[in-house]
Structure formats: structure tokens, C-alpha cells
Tab-separated table of C-alpha atoms and ligand atoms in Angstrom:
chain	number	residue	atom	x	y	z
A	1	MET	CA	-5.102	27.182	-13.641
A	2	GLN	CA	-7.492	28.035	-16.357
A	3	ASN	CA	-8.098	25.837	-19.146
A	4	SER	CA	-6.519	28.849	-21.634
A	5	TYR	CA	-3.476	28.593	-20.614
A	6	LYS	CA	-0.697	26.662	-22.658
A	7	PRO	CA	0.311	23.043	-20.901
A	8	LEU	CA	3.377	22.451	-19.873
A	9	ARG	CA	5.952	19.371	-21.188
A	10	ILE	CA	8.938	18.562	-18.857
A	11	ALA	CA	11.009	17.781	-21.782
A	12	GLY	CA	14.651	17.268	-20.073
A	13	MET	CA	16.475	16.686	-16.816
A	14	GLY	CA	20.045	16.289	-15.533
A	15	TYR	CA	22.153	16.761	-12.683
A	16	SER	CA	25.462	17.174	-11.507
A	17	VAL	CA	27.378	16.583	-7.773
A	18	PRO	CA	31.251	17.186	-7.201
A	19	GLU	CA	33.472	14.416	-7.023
A	20	THR	CA	34.829	15.139	-3.448
A	21	ILE	CA	33.341	12.493	-0.301
A	22	ILE	CA	33.114	13.291	3.020
A	23	THR	CA	31.917	10.653	5.063
A	24	ASN	CA	30.455	10.524	8.912
A	25	ASP	CA	33.760	9.241	9.956
A	26	ASP	CA	35.406	12.319	8.347
A	27	LEU	CA	33.432	14.786	10.388
A	28	THR	CA	35.080	13.026	13.301
A	29	LYS	CA	38.116	14.494	12.566
A	30	LEU	CA	36.034	18.477	12.937
A	31	TYR	CA	33.909	17.556	16.425
A	32	ASP	CA	32.850	15.013	18.593
A	33	THR	CA	30.610	13.056	16.780
A	34	SER	CA	29.839	9.758	15.049
A	35	ASP	CA	28.827	7.663	12.045
A	36	GLU	CA	26.171	6.038	14.184
A	37	TRP	CA	24.731	9.394	15.597
A	38	ILE	CA	24.471	10.973	12.310
A	39	TYR	CA	23.099	7.924	10.600
A	40	THR	CA	20.464	6.993	13.112
A	41	ARG	CA	19.019	10.729	13.269
A	42	THR	CA	19.160	11.729	9.556
A	43	GLY	CA	19.834	8.659	7.248
A	44	ILE	CA	23.129	10.385	5.905
A	45	LYS	CA	26.445	8.304	5.573
A	46	GLU	CA	28.163	10.578	3.551
A	47	ARG	CA	27.745	14.074	1.131
A	48	ARG	CA	29.686	15.655	-1.882
A	49	ILE	CA	31.467	18.856	-1.319
A	50	VAL	CA	32.812	21.357	-3.426
A	51	SER	CA	36.838	21.885	-3.384
A	52	GLY	CA	39.123	24.518	-4.473
A	53	ASN	CA	37.428	27.252	-6.592
A	54	GLU	CA	34.749	24.647	-8.131
A	55	SER	CA	30.980	26.145	-7.323
A	56	ALA	CA	27.422	26.000	-7.636
A	57	VAL	CA	27.934	27.878	-10.989
A	58	ASP	CA	30.062	24.864	-12.384
A	59	LEU	CA	27.808	21.890	-10.747
A	60	GLY	CA	24.531	24.262	-12.216
A	61	PHE	CA	26.209	24.825	-15.741
A	62	ILE	CA	26.915	20.902	-16.179
A	63	ALA	CA	23.273	19.715	-14.812
A	64	SER	CA	21.929	22.287	-17.400
A	65	GLN	CA	23.661	20.873	-20.181
A	66	LYS	CA	22.562	17.319	-20.024
A	67	ALA	CA	19.141	18.715	-19.187
A	68	ILE	CA	18.867	20.764	-22.274
A	69	GLU	CA	20.448	17.693	-24.328
A	70	LYS	CA	18.242	15.410	-22.677
A	71	ALA	CA	15.406	17.793	-23.737
A	72	GLY	CA	16.588	17.507	-27.454
A	73	MET	CA	17.427	21.179	-27.474
A	74	LYS	CA	19.689	23.373	-28.652
A	75	VAL	CA	21.267	26.118	-26.302
A	76	GLU	CA	19.901	28.716	-29.024
A	77	ASP	CA	16.334	27.009	-27.879
A	78	ILE	CA	16.466	28.247	-24.042
A	79	ASP	CA	14.347	31.555	-24.228
A	80	CYS	CA	14.356	32.230	-20.197
A	81	ILE	CA	16.797	31.017	-17.284
A	82	ILE	CA	15.351	30.764	-13.600
A	83	ALA	CA	17.687	29.366	-10.945
A	84	ALA	CA	16.535	28.378	-7.728
A	85	ALA	CA	19.417	29.280	-5.451
A	86	SER	CA	19.343	29.422	-1.984
A	87	ALA	CA	22.965	30.999	-1.327
A	88	PRO	CA	24.351	31.311	-4.799
A	89	PRO	CA	28.521	32.145	-5.018
A	90	GLN	CA	27.617	35.822	-6.235
A	91	LEU	CA	24.352	37.562	-5.197
A	92	TYR	CA	24.908	39.562	-8.413
A	93	PRO	CA	25.811	38.626	-10.844
A	94	SER	CA	23.171	36.226	-10.276
A	95	LEU	CA	23.419	32.078	-10.631
A	96	ALA	CA	21.387	32.353	-13.696
A	97	CYS	CA	23.406	35.223	-15.221
A	98	ASN	CA	26.562	33.223	-14.529
A	99	ILE	CA	25.267	30.113	-16.181
A	100	GLN	CA	23.763	32.334	-19.180
A	101	ALA	CA	27.110	33.864	-19.577
A	102	ARG	CA	28.841	30.175	-19.546
A	103	PHE	CA	26.579	28.982	-22.394
A	104	GLY	CA	27.399	32.066	-24.372
A	105	MET	CA	23.718	32.634	-24.581
A	106	ALA	CA	22.090	35.661	-26.177
A	107	ASN	CA	21.498	38.409	-24.321
A	108	HIS	CA	17.677	38.237	-25.232
A	109	VAL	CA	17.715	35.459	-22.592
A	110	PRO	CA	16.241	36.874	-19.537
A	111	ALA	CA	18.293	35.073	-16.750
A	112	PHE	CA	17.135	35.395	-12.798
A	113	ASP	CA	17.337	34.057	-9.211
A	114	MET	CA	14.559	33.171	-7.366
A	115	THR	CA	15.363	32.250	-3.658
A	116	ALA	CA	12.742	29.797	-2.115
A	117	ALA	CA	15.729	27.970	-0.402
A	118	CYS	CA	14.922	23.866	-0.525
A	119	SER	CA	11.515	24.503	-2.092
A	120	GLY	CA	13.294	26.283	-4.729
A	121	LEU	CA	12.653	23.902	-7.604
A	122	ILE	CA	8.819	23.247	-7.055
A	123	TYR	CA	8.530	27.185	-6.557
A	124	SER	CA	10.466	27.722	-10.089
A	125	LEU	CA	8.353	25.216	-11.923
A	126	GLN	CA	5.314	27.324	-10.827
A	127	VAL	CA	6.712	30.502	-11.992
A	128	ALA	CA	7.648	28.701	-15.347
A	129	ARG	CA	4.007	27.570	-15.462
A	130	GLY	CA	2.760	31.014	-15.465
A	131	LEU	CA	5.376	32.177	-18.074
A	132	ILE	CA	4.685	29.270	-20.656
A	133	GLY	CA	1.148	29.347	-19.745
A	134	SER	CA	0.503	32.624	-20.520
A	135	GLY	CA	2.829	32.198	-23.503
A	136	LEU	CA	5.473	34.681	-22.713
A	137	TYR	CA	8.282	32.436	-22.887
A	138	LYS	CA	8.315	28.970	-24.694
A	139	ASN	CA	11.398	26.528	-23.669
A	140	ILE	CA	12.722	27.577	-19.961
A	141	LEU	CA	15.594	26.386	-18.154
A	142	LEU	CA	15.320	25.330	-14.645
A	143	VAL	CA	18.596	25.072	-12.319
A	144	ALA	CA	18.766	24.487	-8.744
A	145	ALA	CA	22.359	24.604	-7.472
A	146	ASP	CA	23.841	25.484	-4.227
A	147	ASN	CA	27.085	25.016	-2.468
A	148	ASN	CA	26.072	24.651	1.316
A	149	SER	CA	29.346	23.404	2.227
A	150	ARG	CA	30.879	26.900	2.107
A	151	LEU	CA	28.122	28.531	3.887
A	152	VAL	CA	27.621	26.060	6.614
A	153	ASP	CA	29.239	26.457	10.357
A	154	TRP	CA	31.863	23.650	10.138
A	155	ASN	CA	32.280	23.958	13.811
A	156	ASP	CA	28.346	23.396	14.154
A	157	ARG	CA	27.702	19.820	14.292
A	158	GLY	CA	24.131	20.555	14.376
A	159	THR	CA	23.918	21.798	11.167
A	160	SER	CA	26.818	20.634	9.038
A	161	ILE	CA	26.069	17.248	9.357
A	162	LEU	CA	23.120	17.635	7.044
A	163	PHE	CA	24.075	19.829	4.011
A	164	GLY	CA	25.855	18.741	0.974
A	165	ASP	CA	26.005	20.185	-2.645
A	166	GLY	CA	24.684	19.810	-5.848
A	167	ALA	CA	22.738	20.828	-8.831
A	168	GLY	CA	19.674	19.837	-10.743
A	169	ALA	CA	18.170	21.194	-13.871
A	170	MET	CA	15.031	20.850	-15.926
A	171	VAL	CA	14.143	22.007	-18.945
A	172	VAL	CA	10.429	22.931	-19.453
A	173	THR	CA	8.245	24.134	-22.748
A	174	GLU	CA	5.056	24.189	-24.020
A	175	ALA	CA	3.301	21.075	-24.355
A	176	GLU	CA	2.380	21.009	-28.601
A	177	ASP	CA	0.497	17.689	-27.925
A	178	GLY	CA	-1.856	19.403	-25.524
A	179	ILE	CA	-1.205	17.041	-22.608
A	180	ASP	CA	0.319	19.338	-19.378
A	181	ASP	CA	2.847	17.238	-17.240
A	182	VAL	CA	1.931	19.054	-13.909
A	183	LEU	CA	-1.208	17.656	-12.801
A	184	SER	CA	-1.103	19.788	-9.395
A	185	LEU	CA	1.426	22.082	-7.615
A	186	ASP	CA	0.998	24.367	-4.893
A	187	ILE	CA	3.318	26.360	-3.021
A	188	ARG	CA	3.177	28.205	0.370
A	189	ALA	CA	5.046	30.011	2.751
A	190	ASP	CA	5.168	31.313	6.039
A	191	GLY	CA	7.746	34.019	6.929
A	192	SER	CA	6.345	34.140	10.434
A	193	ILE	CA	8.701	31.343	11.224
A	194	GLY	CA	11.429	32.384	9.302
A	195	GLN	CA	13.847	31.823	12.313
A	196	TYR	CA	13.783	28.200	11.829
A	197	ILE	CA	16.419	28.564	9.073
A	198	TYR	CA	18.382	31.271	8.065
A	199	MET	CA	21.289	32.972	7.004
A	200	ASN	CA	22.226	36.530	7.123
A	201	MET	CA	23.769	38.847	4.802
A	202	PRO	CA	27.352	40.143	6.345
A	203	GLY	CA	27.482	44.104	6.037
A	204	LYS	CA	28.038	47.182	8.330
A	205	ASN	CA	26.661	50.343	8.508
A	206	CYS	CA	27.740	53.875	6.931
A	207	PRO	CA	30.511	55.045	9.781
A	208	LEU	CA	28.505	57.913	10.008
A	209	VAL	CA	25.571	56.555	11.364
A	210	GLU	CA	25.114	54.022	14.764
A	211	PRO	CA	26.714	50.416	14.013
A	212	CYS	CA	24.516	48.054	13.324
A	213	ASP	CA	24.375	44.385	15.219
A	214	GLU	CA	27.626	42.459	13.751
A	215	VAL	CA	26.078	39.094	12.277
A	216	ASP	CA	27.620	36.246	11.079
A	217	SER	CA	26.656	34.569	7.778
A	218	THR	CA	26.564	30.705	8.199
A	219	ILE	CA	23.297	28.702	8.054
A	220	HIS	CA	21.366	28.297	11.294
A	221	MET	CA	18.825	26.208	12.151
A	222	ALA	CA	16.550	25.171	14.557
A	223	GLY	CA	16.683	21.458	13.822
A	224	ARG	CA	13.696	20.621	16.265
A	225	ASP	CA	11.605	23.224	15.044
A	226	VAL	CA	12.012	22.735	11.728
A	227	TYR	CA	11.167	18.711	11.991
A	228	LYS	CA	8.353	19.368	14.122
A	229	PHE	CA	6.924	21.861	11.799
A	230	VAL	CA	7.053	19.591	8.742
A	231	VAL	CA	5.727	16.662	10.204
A	232	THR	CA	2.565	18.606	11.502
A	233	THR	CA	2.246	21.091	8.200
A	234	LEU	CA	3.280	18.950	5.305
A	235	PRO	CA	0.898	15.684	5.537
A	236	ASP	CA	-2.189	17.534	5.152
A	237	PHE	CA	-0.987	19.485	2.397
A	238	ILE	CA	0.489	16.984	0.166
A	239	ASP	CA	-2.736	15.336	0.561
A	240	GLU	CA	-4.643	18.785	-1.197
A	241	CYS	CA	-2.256	18.509	-3.453
A	242	ILE	CA	-2.904	15.017	-4.621
A	243	GLU	CA	-6.636	15.811	-4.727
A	244	GLU	CA	-5.891	18.552	-6.960
A	245	SER	CA	-4.008	16.431	-9.511
A	246	GLY	CA	-7.509	14.170	-9.933
A	247	MET	CA	-5.165	11.082	-8.782
A	248	SER	CA	-5.963	9.156	-5.747
A	249	ALA	CA	-2.236	8.638	-4.108
A	250	ASP	CA	-2.214	4.688	-4.650
A	251	ASP	CA	-2.121	5.579	-8.456
A	252	ILE	CA	0.391	7.632	-8.224
A	253	ASP	CA	3.921	5.834	-8.772
A	254	TYR	CA	6.246	7.554	-6.816
A	255	LEU	CA	7.267	9.860	-4.102
A	256	ILE	CA	10.515	12.105	-4.757
A	257	PRO	CA	10.418	14.211	-1.459
A	258	HIS	CA	13.179	17.017	-0.645
A	259	GLN	CA	16.159	14.744	0.761
A	260	ALA	CA	16.398	16.785	4.254
A	261	ASN	CA	16.348	13.673	6.890
A	262	GLN	CA	15.597	10.246	6.116
A	263	ARG	CA	12.778	10.087	9.221
A	264	ILE	CA	10.918	12.697	7.650
A	265	ILE	CA	10.924	10.865	4.448
A	266	GLU	CA	9.512	7.722	6.344
A	267	ALA	CA	7.035	10.246	7.902
A	268	MET	CA	5.607	11.048	4.437
A	269	GLN	CA	5.693	7.234	3.341
A	270	ALA	CA	3.940	6.057	6.298
A	271	ARG	CA	1.181	8.709	6.274
A	272	LEU	CA	0.766	7.872	2.113
A	273	LYS	CA	1.310	3.922	3.232
A	274	TYR	CA	3.617	3.230	0.085
A	275	PRO	CA	5.872	0.642	0.206
A	276	ASP	CA	9.984	1.236	0.082
A	277	GLU	CA	9.887	0.678	-3.778
A	278	LYS	CA	7.574	3.776	-4.484
A	279	VAL	CA	9.636	5.852	-2.197
A	280	ILE	CA	12.923	7.521	-3.755
A	281	SER	CA	15.482	8.363	-1.093
A	282	ASN	CA	19.164	9.036	-1.759
A	283	ILE	CA	20.272	11.293	1.132
A	284	GLU	CA	22.451	8.442	2.374
A	285	TYR	CA	25.066	9.462	-0.330
A	286	TYR	CA	24.175	13.259	-1.061
A	287	GLY	CA	23.154	14.691	2.542
A	288	ASN	CA	21.017	17.870	1.800
A	289	THR	CA	21.428	19.671	-1.443
A	290	SER	CA	18.951	22.102	-0.974
A	291	ALA	CA	16.206	22.649	-3.942
A	292	ALA	CA	18.925	20.346	-6.232
A	293	SER	CA	17.967	17.352	-4.049
A	294	ILE	CA	14.599	16.668	-5.853
A	295	PRO	CA	16.076	16.553	-9.322
A	296	ILE	CA	19.245	14.723	-8.104
A	297	ALA	CA	16.761	12.128	-6.764
A	298	LEU	CA	14.538	11.899	-9.734
A	299	VAL	CA	17.409	11.670	-12.513
A	300	GLU	CA	20.146	9.491	-10.367
A	301	GLY	CA	16.247	7.024	-9.401
A	302	VAL	CA	15.930	6.802	-13.206
A	303	GLU	CA	19.577	5.963	-14.015
A	304	LYS	CA	19.773	3.305	-11.030
A	305	GLY	CA	16.503	1.653	-12.419
A	306	LYS	CA	14.171	2.563	-9.300
A	307	ILE	CA	12.222	4.760	-11.095
A	308	LYS	CA	10.552	4.003	-14.651
A	309	LEU	CA	9.394	6.187	-16.764
A	310	ASN	CA	5.940	6.962	-18.272
A	311	SER	CA	5.043	7.271	-15.189
A	312	THR	CA	3.791	9.892	-12.695
A	313	ALA	CA	5.401	11.296	-9.375
A	314	LEU	CA	4.794	13.346	-6.159
A	315	LEU	CA	7.262	15.777	-5.567
A	316	CYS	CA	7.085	17.708	-2.055
A	317	GLY	CA	9.853	20.051	-0.708
A	318	PHE	CA	10.345	22.606	2.415
A	319	GLY	CA	12.977	25.218	3.223
A	320	ALA	CA	13.992	28.270	4.577
A	321	GLY	CA	11.335	30.864	4.625
A	322	MET	CA	9.498	28.809	5.989
A	323	THR	CA	8.640	27.814	2.277
A	324	TRP	CA	6.971	24.646	0.890
A	325	GLY	CA	5.302	23.231	-2.161
A	326	ALA	CA	4.299	19.822	-3.848
A	327	ALA	CA	3.230	19.075	-7.228
A	328	VAL	CA	1.783	15.881	-8.575
A	329	ILE	CA	3.876	15.467	-12.469
A	330	ARG	CA	3.867	13.062	-15.403
A	331	LEU	CA	7.227	11.950	-15.963
A	332	ARG	CA	7.523	10.997	-19.745
A	333	GLU	CA	9.694	8.571	-21.263
A	334	GLY	CA	13.201	10.005	-22.704
A	335	ILE	CA	13.499	12.898	-20.008
A	336	CYS	CA	16.433	11.670	-18.664
B	401	LIG	N1	26.868	14.630	16.938
B	401	LIG	C1	26.550	14.041	18.024
B	401	LIG	N2	25.863	14.620	18.784
B	401	LIG	C2	25.152	15.774	18.311
B	401	LIG	C3	25.326	16.232	16.981
B	401	LIG	C4	26.253	15.486	16.028
B	401	LIG	N3	26.331	15.738	14.892
B	401	LIG	N4	24.476	17.649	16.875
B	401	LIG	C5	24.001	17.377	17.891
B	401	LIG	N5	24.009	16.887	18.823
B	401	LIG	C6	23.762	16.749	20.217
B	401	LIG	C7	23.184	17.804	20.678
B	401	LIG	O1	24.416	18.906	21.294
B	401	LIG	C8	22.406	17.762	21.930
B	401	LIG	O2	22.926	17.150	23.239
B	401	LIG	P1	23.016	17.935	24.374
B	401	LIG	O3	21.491	17.163	24.577
B	401	LIG	O4	23.817	17.371	25.243
B	401	LIG	O5	22.381	19.125	24.410
B	401	LIG	C9	21.644	16.433	21.018
B	401	LIG	O6	22.793	15.957	20.128
B	401	LIG	C10	20.442	16.478	20.689
B	401	LIG	O7	20.221	18.109	19.695
B	401	LIG	P2	19.176	18.380	19.044
B	401	LIG	O8	19.476	19.173	17.760
B	401	LIG	O9	18.170	18.397	19.756
B	401	LIG	O10	19.040	16.755	18.401
B	401	LIG	P3	18.033	16.266	17.532
B	401	LIG	O11	17.395	14.880	17.988
B	401	LIG	O12	16.736	17.311	16.940
B	401	LIG	O13	18.706	15.823	15.694
B	401	LIG	C11	18.744	16.923	13.629
B	401	LIG	C12	19.099	17.232	14.965
B	401	LIG	C13	19.384	18.037	13.153
B	401	LIG	C14	19.204	16.024	13.023
B	401	LIG	C15	16.906	16.897	13.405
B	401	LIG	O14	16.607	17.960	14.518
B	401	LIG	C16	16.705	17.305	12.160
B	401	LIG	O15	17.039	16.386	11.076
B	401	LIG	N6	15.622	18.270	11.873
B	401	LIG	C17	15.019	18.493	10.823
B	401	LIG	C18	15.980	19.584	9.971
B	401	LIG	C19	15.923	19.752	8.615
B	401	LIG	O16	15.421	19.467	7.929
B	401	LIG	N7	16.489	20.896	8.032
B	401	LIG	C20	16.624	20.859	6.452
B	401	LIG	C21	15.586	22.048	6.187
B	401	LIG	S1	15.406	22.224	4.521
């Protein structure tokens, strides 16, 4: 990024998860599986899921309220909302518009969704970096929220074991002290392997023309392909991101990876030669909450004393698309 760009400050963060817990043992009521099978292959013991009419909008709204409060701002200070949602409860109005409405924000605040699946928080941070850097907007609310439990096929034991629901939010603003909290950030995509994880929109052709194939609209995933892709592609990409930050891997205090599979997290940890205390994992309790997983792990890590602020962190995510991204960021005192 050019020096003339305005630096960005991460001002506040928050998260929200549903109350309802579904354990691996609970899943044995749905299909032939076991706690042992799920835990050894994924590191997941339980996940939170929405119930009744609760949705990603409710979770995203609560996470956003917390992030705005931690940023020391008022709702009126926010001048743009970007929501990173894989599959929001409504395609339109967008998740961001739903959250804008819930806050009762003024209509000069643009609100839009940005789909990069589980890489969404890092993607939206890059978009916000451009918008703040160019001076177009000052205080941007980034909100990642998904209710994956409504999108998985609960007969598919290979996929439904992995996902959980949750939301994370981050308020970013122009850094008036001139210190940029994003030391490096890169995002990538490869649509040619989009079939690794996909979700179709339902729909039928006009009855006056030849019908299209019927599709189902649950999450489909080729788990092994995703796994192989991630462990072969991400390590070099992360190395480049670290180099770009001007820091060494050892100098970075924490690795906060997308919580998709404990074995993938451990592969990254081994590559970086990080001790356990530098690696933030809470997949055991939440499963994969899509783009919300990084902010949930970050804020919860601070709350549980695993992360000390006034530090630096390497974030890395990957998801459907395939998309992936990494960032080295500064975690200032008081952000959560
Ligand atoms: N319980 C018991 N058995 C299961 C099962 C479950 N929940 N899910 C699948 N199996 C069975 C399969 O039917 C298969 O049986 P078979 O050999 O008789 O056909 C066997 O276990 C192996 O299945 P496979 O899908 O090859 O397992 P795996 O070792 O690859 O593990 C994942 C599956 C999903 C845990 C693993 O591939 C994974 O985590 N991949 C990464 C996915 C990811 O990160 N996605 C998120 C992207 S954002």
C-alpha cells in the first residue's frame, strides 16, 4: 500500500454465539458416528446452533453492539457496514442492511454483504483498508455472521459435524496517531476449484423454456480435497505475508487461524514452530463458524486470558471459492 494511504486502527471487537449446544454425542441420534471419530479427526466436541427464529442477524447485531461499545463509539459514528456472510438468512435485504435497520442507522450509511465464505473477515478487512485508506469512509463496522446449522444437510455426517453458528465484529477507523494496525494483508482466490465447497441457490427456469437441473441448496464439501489444498497452499502463502509485515514468525505473538479443523491448525503451528500458548484454538467448543471464527477466537482468547493485548497476531483463513487470506495485525490495548 502506498504511503499516501491513511493508516487503519482496529478500534473494537465483539462476538456472539447462540445458547444452544449440540455435542458430538447428540449427533449420534442423527446418524452413525461417535464422539471419538469426530474429535480425533476435527478437534470438535460441540458446537452452538440457532434455535427457533434466532438467526445470523441477531448474532451479528449483538457482536456489532459490543464492537462499537469497545471502540468507544456511538452507533451514529459508523459510516459504513460491510458484512461477511457465507449464506445470510436473506440474500436481500443483505445481512448488512438487516443489521443497519436493527440499529436504526441513518440512510447515508451504506451497507453491503461481501461473500468470501470463511475468508470473509480478512477479505472485508482488506476492503475496509482501501475505503479508509483512500479517505472515503472513516469508521467502518465489519461483521461476520452465519447460521450454518440451517444450511448443512443433517443427514450428511461428513459435513454437518463441522459447522456451528456465530458472529464476530470489528470496528475499524482511521488511525489518527499514524500507526497502522495492519502490518500486512493479502487475499487470494481460485475459482477453478470451487467445487471443493459449494452451496447452490434454489431456483427453476421459466415454465416456457426447457427446465434446468434441480439442485439442492445445502452445503456440499469434498473434505479431503479441502484438507489437502489448505495444507499445501497456506504455509508458503503465510510465510509471504509474514515477510511482507517486516516481522519474523518468532516476533509475532499469536497465530489466530480460521477454526476449521484442529489438524489443519496443528499443521500450521508445526510449520511456524510455535509453542501451544501462541496458537489460539477454540474449535473444540464452537466448530467452524465460517468468517466469524477468527474474531470469536480472538475476543474469547482475550477474555480467557490466552491472549494479552498490546501484541501482534497472524490471522489466516480459507474457505469456499476457494478463497484464502492472511494478515499480520496489531492488537491494541482495550479493543476487546
Ligand atoms: N462419523 C463416522 N464416520 C464418518 C463420518 C462421521 N461423522 N464422516 C465420514 N465418515 C466415514 C466416511 O463415510 C468414510 O467411510 P468409508 O471409508 O467407509 O467410505 C470414512 O469415514 C472416511 O471419510 P472421509 O470423508 O474420507 O474422512 P476424512 O478422514 O477426510 O475426514 C473430514 C473428513 C471432513 C473431517 C476431513 O476431510 C476434514 O476436516 N477436511 C477439511 C474440511 C474443512 O476444513 N472444511 C472447512 C473449509 S472452510
